[in-house]
XYZ file of C-alpha atoms in Angstrom:
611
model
C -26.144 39.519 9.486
C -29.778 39.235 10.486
C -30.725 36.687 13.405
C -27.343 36.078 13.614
C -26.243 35.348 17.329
C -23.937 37.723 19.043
C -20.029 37.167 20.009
C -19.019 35.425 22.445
C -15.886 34.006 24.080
C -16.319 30.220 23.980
C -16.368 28.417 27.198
C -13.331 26.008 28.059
C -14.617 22.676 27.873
C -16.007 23.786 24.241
C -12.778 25.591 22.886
C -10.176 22.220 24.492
C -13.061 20.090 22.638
C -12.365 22.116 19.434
C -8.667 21.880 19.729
C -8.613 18.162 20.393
C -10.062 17.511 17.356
C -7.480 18.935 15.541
C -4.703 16.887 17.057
C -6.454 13.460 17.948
C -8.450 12.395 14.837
C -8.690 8.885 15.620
C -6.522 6.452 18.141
C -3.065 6.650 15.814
C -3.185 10.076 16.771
C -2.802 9.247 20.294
C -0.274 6.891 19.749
C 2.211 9.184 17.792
C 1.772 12.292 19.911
C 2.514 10.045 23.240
C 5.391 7.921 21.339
C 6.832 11.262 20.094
C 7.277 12.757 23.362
C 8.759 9.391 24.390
C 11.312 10.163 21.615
C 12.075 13.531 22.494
C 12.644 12.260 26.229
C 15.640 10.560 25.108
C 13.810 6.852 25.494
C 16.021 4.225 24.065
C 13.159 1.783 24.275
C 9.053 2.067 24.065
C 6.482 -0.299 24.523
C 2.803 0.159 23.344
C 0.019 -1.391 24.338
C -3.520 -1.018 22.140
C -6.754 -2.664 23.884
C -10.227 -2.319 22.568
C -8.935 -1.135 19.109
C -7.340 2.015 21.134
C -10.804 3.253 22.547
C -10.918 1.136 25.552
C -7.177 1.487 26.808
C -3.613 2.666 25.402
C -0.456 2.667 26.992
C 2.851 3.876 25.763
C 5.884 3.654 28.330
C 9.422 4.729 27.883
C 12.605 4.630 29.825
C 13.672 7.872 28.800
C 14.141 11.178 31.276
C 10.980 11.625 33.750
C 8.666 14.202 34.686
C 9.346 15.807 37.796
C 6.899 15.695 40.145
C 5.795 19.565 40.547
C 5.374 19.338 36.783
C 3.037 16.917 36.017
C 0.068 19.449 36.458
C 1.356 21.485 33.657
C 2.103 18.345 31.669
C -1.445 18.417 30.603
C -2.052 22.229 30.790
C -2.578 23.861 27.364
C 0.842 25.288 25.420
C 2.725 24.159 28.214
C 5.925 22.512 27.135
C 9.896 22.275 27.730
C 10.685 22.377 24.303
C 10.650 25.882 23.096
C 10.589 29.079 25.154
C 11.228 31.900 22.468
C 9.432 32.716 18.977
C 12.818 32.163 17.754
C 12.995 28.722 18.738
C 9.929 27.853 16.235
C 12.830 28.581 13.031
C 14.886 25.825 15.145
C 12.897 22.755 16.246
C 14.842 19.852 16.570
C 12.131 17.784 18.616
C 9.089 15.957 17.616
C 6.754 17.907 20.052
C 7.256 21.448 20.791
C 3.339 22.799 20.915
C 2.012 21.835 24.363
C -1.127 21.131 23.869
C -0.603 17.489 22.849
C -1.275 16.064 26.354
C -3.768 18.732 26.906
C -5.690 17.874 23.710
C -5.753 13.717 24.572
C -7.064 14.523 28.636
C -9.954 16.634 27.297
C -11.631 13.622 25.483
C -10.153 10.924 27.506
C -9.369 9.665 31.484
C -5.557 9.912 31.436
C -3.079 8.707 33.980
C 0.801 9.972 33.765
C 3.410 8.061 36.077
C 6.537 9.177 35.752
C 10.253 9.139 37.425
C 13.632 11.052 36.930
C 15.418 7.495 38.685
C 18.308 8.370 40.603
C 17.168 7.043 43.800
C 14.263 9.711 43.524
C 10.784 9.053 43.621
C 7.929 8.487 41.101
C 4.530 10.636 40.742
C 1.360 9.831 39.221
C -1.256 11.984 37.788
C -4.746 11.471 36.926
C -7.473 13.514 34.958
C -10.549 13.067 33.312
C -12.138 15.038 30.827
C -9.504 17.860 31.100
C -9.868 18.118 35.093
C -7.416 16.418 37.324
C -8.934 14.179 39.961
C -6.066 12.188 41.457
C -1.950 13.153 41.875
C 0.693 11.910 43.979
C 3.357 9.852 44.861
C 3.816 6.311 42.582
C 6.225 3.797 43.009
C 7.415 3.316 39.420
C 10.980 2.294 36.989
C 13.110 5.821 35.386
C 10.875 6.832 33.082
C 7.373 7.236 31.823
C 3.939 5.763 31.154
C 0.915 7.444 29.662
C -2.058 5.467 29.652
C -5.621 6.633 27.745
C -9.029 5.307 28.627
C -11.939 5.408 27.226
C -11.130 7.808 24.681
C -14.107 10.724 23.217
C -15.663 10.051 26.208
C -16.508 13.888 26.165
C -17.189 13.703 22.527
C -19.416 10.328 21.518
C -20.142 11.634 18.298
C -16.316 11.663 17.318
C -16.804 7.401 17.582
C -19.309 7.393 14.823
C -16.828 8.574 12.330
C -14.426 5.502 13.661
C -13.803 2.542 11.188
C -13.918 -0.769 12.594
C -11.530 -1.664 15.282
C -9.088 -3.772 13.165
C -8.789 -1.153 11.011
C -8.391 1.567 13.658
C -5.365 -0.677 15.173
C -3.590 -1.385 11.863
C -3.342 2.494 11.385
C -1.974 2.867 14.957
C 0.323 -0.060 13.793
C 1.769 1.938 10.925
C 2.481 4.779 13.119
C 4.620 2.527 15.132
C 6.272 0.857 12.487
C 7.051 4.354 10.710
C 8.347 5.172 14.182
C 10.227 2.475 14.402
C 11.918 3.495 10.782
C 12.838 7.110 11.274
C 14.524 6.236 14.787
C 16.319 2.424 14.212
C 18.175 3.041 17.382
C 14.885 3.024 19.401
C 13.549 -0.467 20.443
C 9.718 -0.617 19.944
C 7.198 -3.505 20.946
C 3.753 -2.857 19.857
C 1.219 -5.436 21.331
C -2.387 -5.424 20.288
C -4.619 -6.739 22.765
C -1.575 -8.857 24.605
C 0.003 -9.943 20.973
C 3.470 -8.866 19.624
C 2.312 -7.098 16.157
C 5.067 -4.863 16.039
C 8.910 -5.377 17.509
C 12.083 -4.188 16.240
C 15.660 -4.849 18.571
C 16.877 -1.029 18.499
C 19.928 -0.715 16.645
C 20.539 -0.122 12.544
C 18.588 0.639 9.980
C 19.063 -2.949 8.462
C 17.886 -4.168 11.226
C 14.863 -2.195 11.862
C 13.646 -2.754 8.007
C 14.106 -6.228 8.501
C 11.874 -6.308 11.647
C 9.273 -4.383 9.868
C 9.129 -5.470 6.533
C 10.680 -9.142 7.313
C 13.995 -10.384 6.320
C 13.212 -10.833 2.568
C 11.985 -7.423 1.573
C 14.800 -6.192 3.552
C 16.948 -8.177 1.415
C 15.806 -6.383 -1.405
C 17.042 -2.770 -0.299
C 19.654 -0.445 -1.155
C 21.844 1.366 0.845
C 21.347 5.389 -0.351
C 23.888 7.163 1.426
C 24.826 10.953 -0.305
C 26.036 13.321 2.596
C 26.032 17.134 1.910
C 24.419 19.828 3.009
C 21.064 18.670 2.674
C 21.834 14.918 4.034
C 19.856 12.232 2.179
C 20.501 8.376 3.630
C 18.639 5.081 4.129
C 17.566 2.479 2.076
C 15.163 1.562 -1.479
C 14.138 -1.566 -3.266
C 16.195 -2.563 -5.699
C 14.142 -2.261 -8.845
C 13.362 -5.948 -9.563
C 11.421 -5.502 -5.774
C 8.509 -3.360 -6.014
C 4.806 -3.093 -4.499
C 1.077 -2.200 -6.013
C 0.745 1.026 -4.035
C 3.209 3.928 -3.159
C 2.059 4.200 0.478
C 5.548 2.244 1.655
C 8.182 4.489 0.519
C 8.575 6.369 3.958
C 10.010 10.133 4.286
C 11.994 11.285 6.568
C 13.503 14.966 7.861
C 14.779 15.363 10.561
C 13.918 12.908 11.821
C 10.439 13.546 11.710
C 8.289 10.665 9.429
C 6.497 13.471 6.805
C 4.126 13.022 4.171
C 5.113 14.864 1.166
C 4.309 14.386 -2.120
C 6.944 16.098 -3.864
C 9.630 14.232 -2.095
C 7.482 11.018 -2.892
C 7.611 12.038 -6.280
C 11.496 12.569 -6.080
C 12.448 9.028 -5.118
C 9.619 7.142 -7.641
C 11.284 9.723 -10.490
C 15.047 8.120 -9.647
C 12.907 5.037 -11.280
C 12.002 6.337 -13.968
C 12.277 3.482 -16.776
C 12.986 0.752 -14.187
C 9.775 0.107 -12.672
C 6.991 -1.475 -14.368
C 3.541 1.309 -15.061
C 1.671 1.186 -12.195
C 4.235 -0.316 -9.607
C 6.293 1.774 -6.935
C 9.455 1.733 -4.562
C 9.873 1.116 -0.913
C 11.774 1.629 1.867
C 13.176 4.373 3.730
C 14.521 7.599 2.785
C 15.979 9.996 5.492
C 16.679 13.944 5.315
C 18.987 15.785 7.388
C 18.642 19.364 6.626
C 19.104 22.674 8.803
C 16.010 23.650 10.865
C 16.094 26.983 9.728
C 15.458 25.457 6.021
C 12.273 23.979 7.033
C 9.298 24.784 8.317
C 7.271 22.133 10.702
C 4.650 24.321 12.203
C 2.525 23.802 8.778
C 0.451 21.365 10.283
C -2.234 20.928 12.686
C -0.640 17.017 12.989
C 2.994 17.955 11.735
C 2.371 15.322 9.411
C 3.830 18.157 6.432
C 6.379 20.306 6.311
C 7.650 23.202 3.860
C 10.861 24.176 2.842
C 12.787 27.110 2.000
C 14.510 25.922 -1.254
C 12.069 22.710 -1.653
C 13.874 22.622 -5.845
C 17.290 21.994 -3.929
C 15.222 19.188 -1.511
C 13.970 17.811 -4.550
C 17.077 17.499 -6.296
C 19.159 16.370 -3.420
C 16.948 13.092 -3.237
C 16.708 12.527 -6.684
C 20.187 12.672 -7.017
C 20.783 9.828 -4.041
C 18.642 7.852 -5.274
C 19.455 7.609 -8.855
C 23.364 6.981 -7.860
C 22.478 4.649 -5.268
C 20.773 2.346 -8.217
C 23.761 2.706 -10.144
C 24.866 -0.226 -8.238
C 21.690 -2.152 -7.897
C 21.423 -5.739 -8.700
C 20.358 -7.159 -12.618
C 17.647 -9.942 -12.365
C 18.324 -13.254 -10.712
C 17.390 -16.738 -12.108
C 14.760 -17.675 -10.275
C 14.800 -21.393 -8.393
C 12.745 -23.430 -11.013
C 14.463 -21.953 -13.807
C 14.561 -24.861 -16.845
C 16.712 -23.602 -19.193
C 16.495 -25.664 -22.264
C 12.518 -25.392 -21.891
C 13.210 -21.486 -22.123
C 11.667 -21.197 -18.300
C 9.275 -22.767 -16.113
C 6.609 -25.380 -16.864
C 3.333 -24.783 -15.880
C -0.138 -24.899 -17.618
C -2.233 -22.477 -19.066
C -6.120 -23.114 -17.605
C -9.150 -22.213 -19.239
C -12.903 -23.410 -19.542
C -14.004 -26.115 -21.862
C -17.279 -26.087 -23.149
C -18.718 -27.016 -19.488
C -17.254 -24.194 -17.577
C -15.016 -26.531 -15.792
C -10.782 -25.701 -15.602
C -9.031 -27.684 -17.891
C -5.667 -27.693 -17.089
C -3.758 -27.550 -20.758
C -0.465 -29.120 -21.814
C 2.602 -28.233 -20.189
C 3.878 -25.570 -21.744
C 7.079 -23.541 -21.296
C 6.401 -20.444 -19.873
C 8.206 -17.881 -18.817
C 10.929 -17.087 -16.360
C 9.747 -17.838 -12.586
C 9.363 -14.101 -11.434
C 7.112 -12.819 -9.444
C 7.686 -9.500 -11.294
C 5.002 -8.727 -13.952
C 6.998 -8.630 -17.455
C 5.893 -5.573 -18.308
C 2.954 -2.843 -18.176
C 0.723 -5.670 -19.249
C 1.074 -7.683 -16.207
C 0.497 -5.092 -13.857
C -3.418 -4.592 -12.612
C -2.756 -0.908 -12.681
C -0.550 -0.403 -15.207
C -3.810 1.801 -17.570
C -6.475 3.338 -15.811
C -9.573 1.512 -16.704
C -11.167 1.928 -19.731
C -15.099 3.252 -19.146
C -18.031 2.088 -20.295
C -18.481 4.598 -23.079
C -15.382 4.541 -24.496
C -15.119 4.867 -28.008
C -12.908 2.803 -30.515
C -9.266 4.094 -30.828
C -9.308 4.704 -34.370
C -7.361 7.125 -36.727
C -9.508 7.574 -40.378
C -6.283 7.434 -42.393
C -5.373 3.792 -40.914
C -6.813 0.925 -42.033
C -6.108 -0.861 -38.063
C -8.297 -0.263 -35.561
C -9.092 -1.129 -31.987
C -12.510 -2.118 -30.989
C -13.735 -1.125 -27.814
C -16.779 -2.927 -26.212
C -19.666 -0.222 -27.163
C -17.936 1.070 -30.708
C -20.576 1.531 -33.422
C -19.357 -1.138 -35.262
C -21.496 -4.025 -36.240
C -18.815 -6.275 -37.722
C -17.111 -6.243 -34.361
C -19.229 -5.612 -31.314
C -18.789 -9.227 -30.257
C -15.636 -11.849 -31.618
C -16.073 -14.179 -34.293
C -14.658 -17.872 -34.117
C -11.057 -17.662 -34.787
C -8.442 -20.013 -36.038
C -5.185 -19.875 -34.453
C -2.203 -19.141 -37.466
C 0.380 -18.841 -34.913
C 2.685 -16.629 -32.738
C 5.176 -13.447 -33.707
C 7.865 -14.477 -31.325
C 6.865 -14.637 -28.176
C 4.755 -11.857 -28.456
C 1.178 -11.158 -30.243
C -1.031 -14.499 -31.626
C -2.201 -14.192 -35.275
C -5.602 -15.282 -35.987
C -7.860 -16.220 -39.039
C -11.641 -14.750 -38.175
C -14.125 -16.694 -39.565
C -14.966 -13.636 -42.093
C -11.737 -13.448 -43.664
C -9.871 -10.763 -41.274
C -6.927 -11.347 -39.606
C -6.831 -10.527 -35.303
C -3.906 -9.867 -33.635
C -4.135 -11.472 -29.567
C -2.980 -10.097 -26.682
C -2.097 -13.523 -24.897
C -2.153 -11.989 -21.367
C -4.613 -9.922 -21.501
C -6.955 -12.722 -23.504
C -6.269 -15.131 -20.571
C -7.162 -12.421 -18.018
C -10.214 -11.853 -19.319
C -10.953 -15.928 -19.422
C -10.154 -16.726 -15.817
C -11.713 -13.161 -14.647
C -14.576 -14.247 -16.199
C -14.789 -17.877 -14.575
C -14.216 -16.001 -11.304
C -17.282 -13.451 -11.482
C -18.954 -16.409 -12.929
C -18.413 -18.801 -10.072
C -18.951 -15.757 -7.621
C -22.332 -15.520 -9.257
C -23.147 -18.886 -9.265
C -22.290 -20.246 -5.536
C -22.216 -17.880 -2.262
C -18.329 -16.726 -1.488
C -16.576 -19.728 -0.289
C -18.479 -22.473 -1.840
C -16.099 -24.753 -4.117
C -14.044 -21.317 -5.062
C -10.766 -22.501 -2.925
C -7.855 -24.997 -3.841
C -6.152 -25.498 -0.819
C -2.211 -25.827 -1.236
C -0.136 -29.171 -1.058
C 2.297 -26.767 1.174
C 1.128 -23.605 2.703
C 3.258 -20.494 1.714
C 4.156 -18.313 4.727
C 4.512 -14.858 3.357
C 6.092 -12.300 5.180
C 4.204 -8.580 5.371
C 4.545 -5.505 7.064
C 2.079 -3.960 9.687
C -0.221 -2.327 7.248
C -0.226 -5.340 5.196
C -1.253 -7.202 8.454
C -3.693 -4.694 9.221
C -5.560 -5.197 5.885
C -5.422 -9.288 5.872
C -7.434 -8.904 9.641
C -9.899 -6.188 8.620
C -11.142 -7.887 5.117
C -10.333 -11.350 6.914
C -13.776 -12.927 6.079
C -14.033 -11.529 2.703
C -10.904 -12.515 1.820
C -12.043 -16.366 2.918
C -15.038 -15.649 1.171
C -12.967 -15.330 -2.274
C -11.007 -18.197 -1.888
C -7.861 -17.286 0.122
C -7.017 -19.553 3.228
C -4.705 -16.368 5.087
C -3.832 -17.099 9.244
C -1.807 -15.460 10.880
C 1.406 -17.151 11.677
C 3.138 -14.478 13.243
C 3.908 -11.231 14.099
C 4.610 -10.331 10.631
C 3.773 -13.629 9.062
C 0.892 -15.052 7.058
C -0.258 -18.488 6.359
C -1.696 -19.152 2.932
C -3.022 -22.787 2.837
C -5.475 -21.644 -0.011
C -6.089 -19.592 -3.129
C -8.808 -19.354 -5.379
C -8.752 -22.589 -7.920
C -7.720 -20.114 -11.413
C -4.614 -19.182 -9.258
C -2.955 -22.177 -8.409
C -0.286 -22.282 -10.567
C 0.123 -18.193 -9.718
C 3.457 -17.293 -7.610
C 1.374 -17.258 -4.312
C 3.343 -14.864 -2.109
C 3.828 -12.440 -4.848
C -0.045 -12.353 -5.439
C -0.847 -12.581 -1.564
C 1.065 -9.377 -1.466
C -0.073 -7.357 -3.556
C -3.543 -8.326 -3.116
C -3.249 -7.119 0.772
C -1.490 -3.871 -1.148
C -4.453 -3.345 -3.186
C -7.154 -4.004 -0.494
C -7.540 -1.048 1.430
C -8.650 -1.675 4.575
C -12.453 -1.923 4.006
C -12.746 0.461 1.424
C -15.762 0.204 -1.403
C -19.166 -1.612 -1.387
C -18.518 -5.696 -1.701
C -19.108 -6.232 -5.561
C -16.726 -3.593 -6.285
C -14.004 -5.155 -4.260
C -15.038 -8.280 -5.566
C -13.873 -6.953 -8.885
C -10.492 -5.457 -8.059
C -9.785 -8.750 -6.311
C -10.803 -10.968 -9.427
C -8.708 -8.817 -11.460
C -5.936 -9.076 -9.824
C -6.180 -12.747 -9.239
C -6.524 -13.198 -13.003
C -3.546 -10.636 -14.022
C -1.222 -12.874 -11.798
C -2.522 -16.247 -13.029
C -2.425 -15.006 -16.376
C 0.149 -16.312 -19.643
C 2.257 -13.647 -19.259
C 3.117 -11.392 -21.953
C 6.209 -12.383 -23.636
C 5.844 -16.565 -22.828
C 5.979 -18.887 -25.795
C 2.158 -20.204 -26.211
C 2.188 -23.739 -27.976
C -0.448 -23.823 -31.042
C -3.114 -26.367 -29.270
C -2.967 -23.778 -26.722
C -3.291 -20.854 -29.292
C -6.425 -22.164 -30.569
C -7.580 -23.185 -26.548
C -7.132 -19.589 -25.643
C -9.333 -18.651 -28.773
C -11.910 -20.836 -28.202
C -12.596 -19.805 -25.081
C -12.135 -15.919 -25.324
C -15.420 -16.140 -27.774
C -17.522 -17.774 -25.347
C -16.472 -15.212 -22.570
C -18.695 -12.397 -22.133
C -17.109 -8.846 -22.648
C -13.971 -10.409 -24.458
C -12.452 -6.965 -26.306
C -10.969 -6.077 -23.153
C -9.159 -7.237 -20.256
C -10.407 -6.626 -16.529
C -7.990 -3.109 -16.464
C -9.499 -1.918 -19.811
C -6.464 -2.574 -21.958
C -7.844 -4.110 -25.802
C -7.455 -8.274 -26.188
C -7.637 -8.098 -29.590
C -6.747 -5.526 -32.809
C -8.928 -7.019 -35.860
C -8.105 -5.773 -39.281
C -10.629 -7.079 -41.427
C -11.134 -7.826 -44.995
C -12.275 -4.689 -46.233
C -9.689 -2.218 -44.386
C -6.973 -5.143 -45.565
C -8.259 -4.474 -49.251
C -8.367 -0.658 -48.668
C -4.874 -0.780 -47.339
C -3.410 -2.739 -50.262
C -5.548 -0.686 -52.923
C -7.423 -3.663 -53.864
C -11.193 -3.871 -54.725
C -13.571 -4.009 -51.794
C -15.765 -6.735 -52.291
């Protein structure tokens, strides 16, 4: 290659720079590596300690076998490690860590201090480097085990900090890793504190009990015991499939004990669903693989976050399998408290705008059963992936019905007519007279979306964030969430308070909600709190987009939902004001509010004269 410079051998400091990268992307990385060679030390307890969002100072210390003294050098020396000795020990790896170059990897871009002890009356040592080079060893007093601490991390490599996210958000993904941890090794007791608080702490014991500390006492509840022994082992527990969450990010794998990421596996446990699950909503809980090393491959990784397997089919299968005969025995849906059932469910009130934009609470009507479940695939914010701007009309030229999408060359249609409520098919669709003869058929959820996501974006316009969007709550609702959930309700804190939410924490795994935005005060608040902090990830998107997902989602939960008896005053309420709300032929998730069949398609279809 012309001008091209000539080869050379890197220098050290530049090649233990390139290899850091690949293992410590961010401070989680630090945390698992240090907590996994806690594991592998036998610990039966690990405390973590995250300052400074993980940059300034982190600290994991275990009580599990120490370091001896004369090896603490090669402790942080490159491919160094006790684990493996042999090529043939990388088709057997029964450890977390077998590498070493973890340690090695964290001291080139940090200052790291080791003190460790064996106990038995022997003495501790300490260790010190900085920027790969040891400065300090010797003797420490110090308790049977060991303590890693890591300060000022990329030190040697500022421009690694740029590509950071904020500091709540870096400490709710170290967080996770804990709490995954914590999962895929119940018998281990783990404290995470962030800056001196508790955000993570499980007792060390069963799985029951570590689910419980994790995802609180009544998602726990929720669970299944999966439990199908064999030759490829599959245990551990899944929601029951009245329980499930907006994203699939909480169903946690495990082989081997080793926390994965796989999607195939993923896959696996959300197919054992199939039919039970509402579109767009997905499992949780645990799911644990024992399988023989030799079957799977762990060195696929620069993070070991993936693994491969020999007969991945038979993998597949195996958890498939579990999990489809461990809901065999699941649970049908409960009554809910606040069940009335000679009104045919719960009373509450269907809100929309009168002619001044203000809420008008309507008549109390009886809706339906008190679940925080979404009825169906029209409840559920996700259920259809949004319909674009240029859509065109689904139409088929030998049907006289059509759907009419918001841009659809069609004249007749490209904005609603007044309507005159006729009434309801069951507790289903609402028939309507248009004011040109036709007759529409309503979508009562998705029509009410569309009404209260409207007099959200409308208020949002209107009045900065906060301003007069609230109603605070007679009783706050403390709703319990899991470490990423509490990760995402600090980093979009503010905007969240912005939009109407009153969230404190109340906790270690607790929030406060004291408000919600006004539309959603009759809306089951823990359910929507919940899936909100699901949906919100992290910091992700400019403000008006997240602004939109967050409307939406408030609306879809305050929403009639589909399949609740709608009175006729309200029938004609609902009417009234979907024709004054701008963008009415579809709901916030693109799904069509209305089906017109109008005069002349009614005539065609009937083989009368078109007038």
């Amino acid at each position: 290659m012309t001008g091209a410079a000539p080869i050379r051998r890197l220098e050290q400091p530049v090649a233990d720079a390139i290899a850091a990268g690949e293992v410590v992307e961010r401070p989680a990385s630090v945390i698992k590596e240090l907590c996994e060679n806690a594991l592998d030390s036998g610990a039966s307890r690990i405390d973590v300690d995250i300052d400074g969002g993980g940059i300034t100072r982190m600290r994991v210390t275990d009580n599990g076998t120490g370091i001896p003294a004369a090896e603490l050098p090669l402790a942080v020396a490159r491919h160094a490690t006790s684990k493996i000795a042999v090529a043939d020990d990388l088709e057997r790896i029964m450890t977390l860590g077998f590498r070493g170059e973890a340690l090695a990897s964290i001291a080139a871009v940090s200052e790291l201090t080791i003190t460790s002890s064996e106990g038995a009356g022997g003495g501790g040592a300490m260790l010190r480097s900085r920027a790969g080079t040891i400065t300090q060893a010797g003797h420490a007093a110090t308790a049977p085990g060991t303590a890693v601490e890591v300060c000022d991390l990329f030190m040697t490599t500022p421009a690694r900090l740029r590509f950071l996210k904020s500091a709540k958000t870096e400490v709710g993904a170290a967080t996770r890793v804990v709490a995954d941890l914590a999962l895929s090794h119940p018998e281990v007791a783990f404290i995470c504190r962030v800056d001196g608080r508790v955000s993570v702490r499980t007792p060390g014991g069963t799985l029951r009990e570590a689910l419980a500390a994790v995802l609180g006492a009544g998602s726990a509840s929720e669970l299944i015991d999966v439990d199908a022994p064999g030759t490829i082992s599959v245990r551990g527990a899944i929601s029951e499939p009245r329980a499930h969450r907006a994203t699939r990010h909480q169903a946690v794998v495990v082989v081997n004990a080793r926390r994965i990421h796989h999607r195939a596996l993923t896959v696996a446990i959300e197919d054992a669903y199939r039919g039970l699950l509402p579109n767009g909503r997905y499992p949780f809980g645990v799911v644990s693989i024992d399988v023989d090393p030799v079957e799977v491959d762990v060195n696929v990784h620069p993070a070991k976050r993936e693994v491969r397997f020999r007969d991945e089919r038979a993998v597949f299968s195996a958890v498939q399998r579990a999990c489809w005969h461990a809901l065999q025995g699941s649970q049908p849906y409960a009554v809910a408290p606040g069940w009335d059932a000679t009104g045919g469910g719960r009373l509450g009130g269907l809100r929309v705008r009168d002619g001044g934009g203000r809420v008008q609470p309507a008549a109390l009507l009886p809706w339906g059963a008190d679940d925080p479940r979404p009825a169906g695939p029209a409840a559920s914010p996700s259920a259809t992936p949004p319909m674009g701007e240029g859509t065109p009309a689904i139409a088929d030229e030998g049907s006289a019905v059509r759907v009419v999408a918001p841009d659809a060359p069609a004249p007749e249609h490209t904005a609603l007519t007044p309507m005159r409520a006729i009434g309801q098919v069951g507790t289903t669709w609402v028939v309507a007279e248009s004011m040109n003869g036709g007759v529409v058929l309503v979508d009562p959820h998705a029509a009410h979306e569309k009404v209260l996501y409207a007099e959200l974006a409308e208020r949002w316009r209107a009045a900065p964030l906060g301003d007069g969007t609230a109603q605070l709550m007679l009783l706050p609702v403390i709703v319990e969430c899991d470490p990423r959930q509490m990760a995402a309700a600090a980093a979009a804190a503010d905007f969240l308070t912005g939009c109407g939410f009153g969230l404190d924490e109340f906790g270690p795994a607790t929030l406060r909600c004291s408000a919600v935005p006004a539309v959603a005060a009759d809306a089951d608040v823990a359910t929507l709190v919940t899936d909100l902090l699901d949906e919100l990830d992290d910091e992700r998107g400019p403000v008006d987009e997240r602004q939109h997902r967050i409307a939406a989602l408030v609306a879809c939960h305050s929403a009639v939902r589909f399949g609740d008896r709608v009175a006729p005053v309200e029938q004609q309420r609902l009417l009234d004001a979907l024709i004054g709300t701008p963008g009415a032929l579809t709901c916030p998730h693109g799904r069509p509010t209305v089906l017109v069949l109008d005069d002349a398609a009614l005539r065609r279809a009937f083989r009368r004269p078109v007038s």
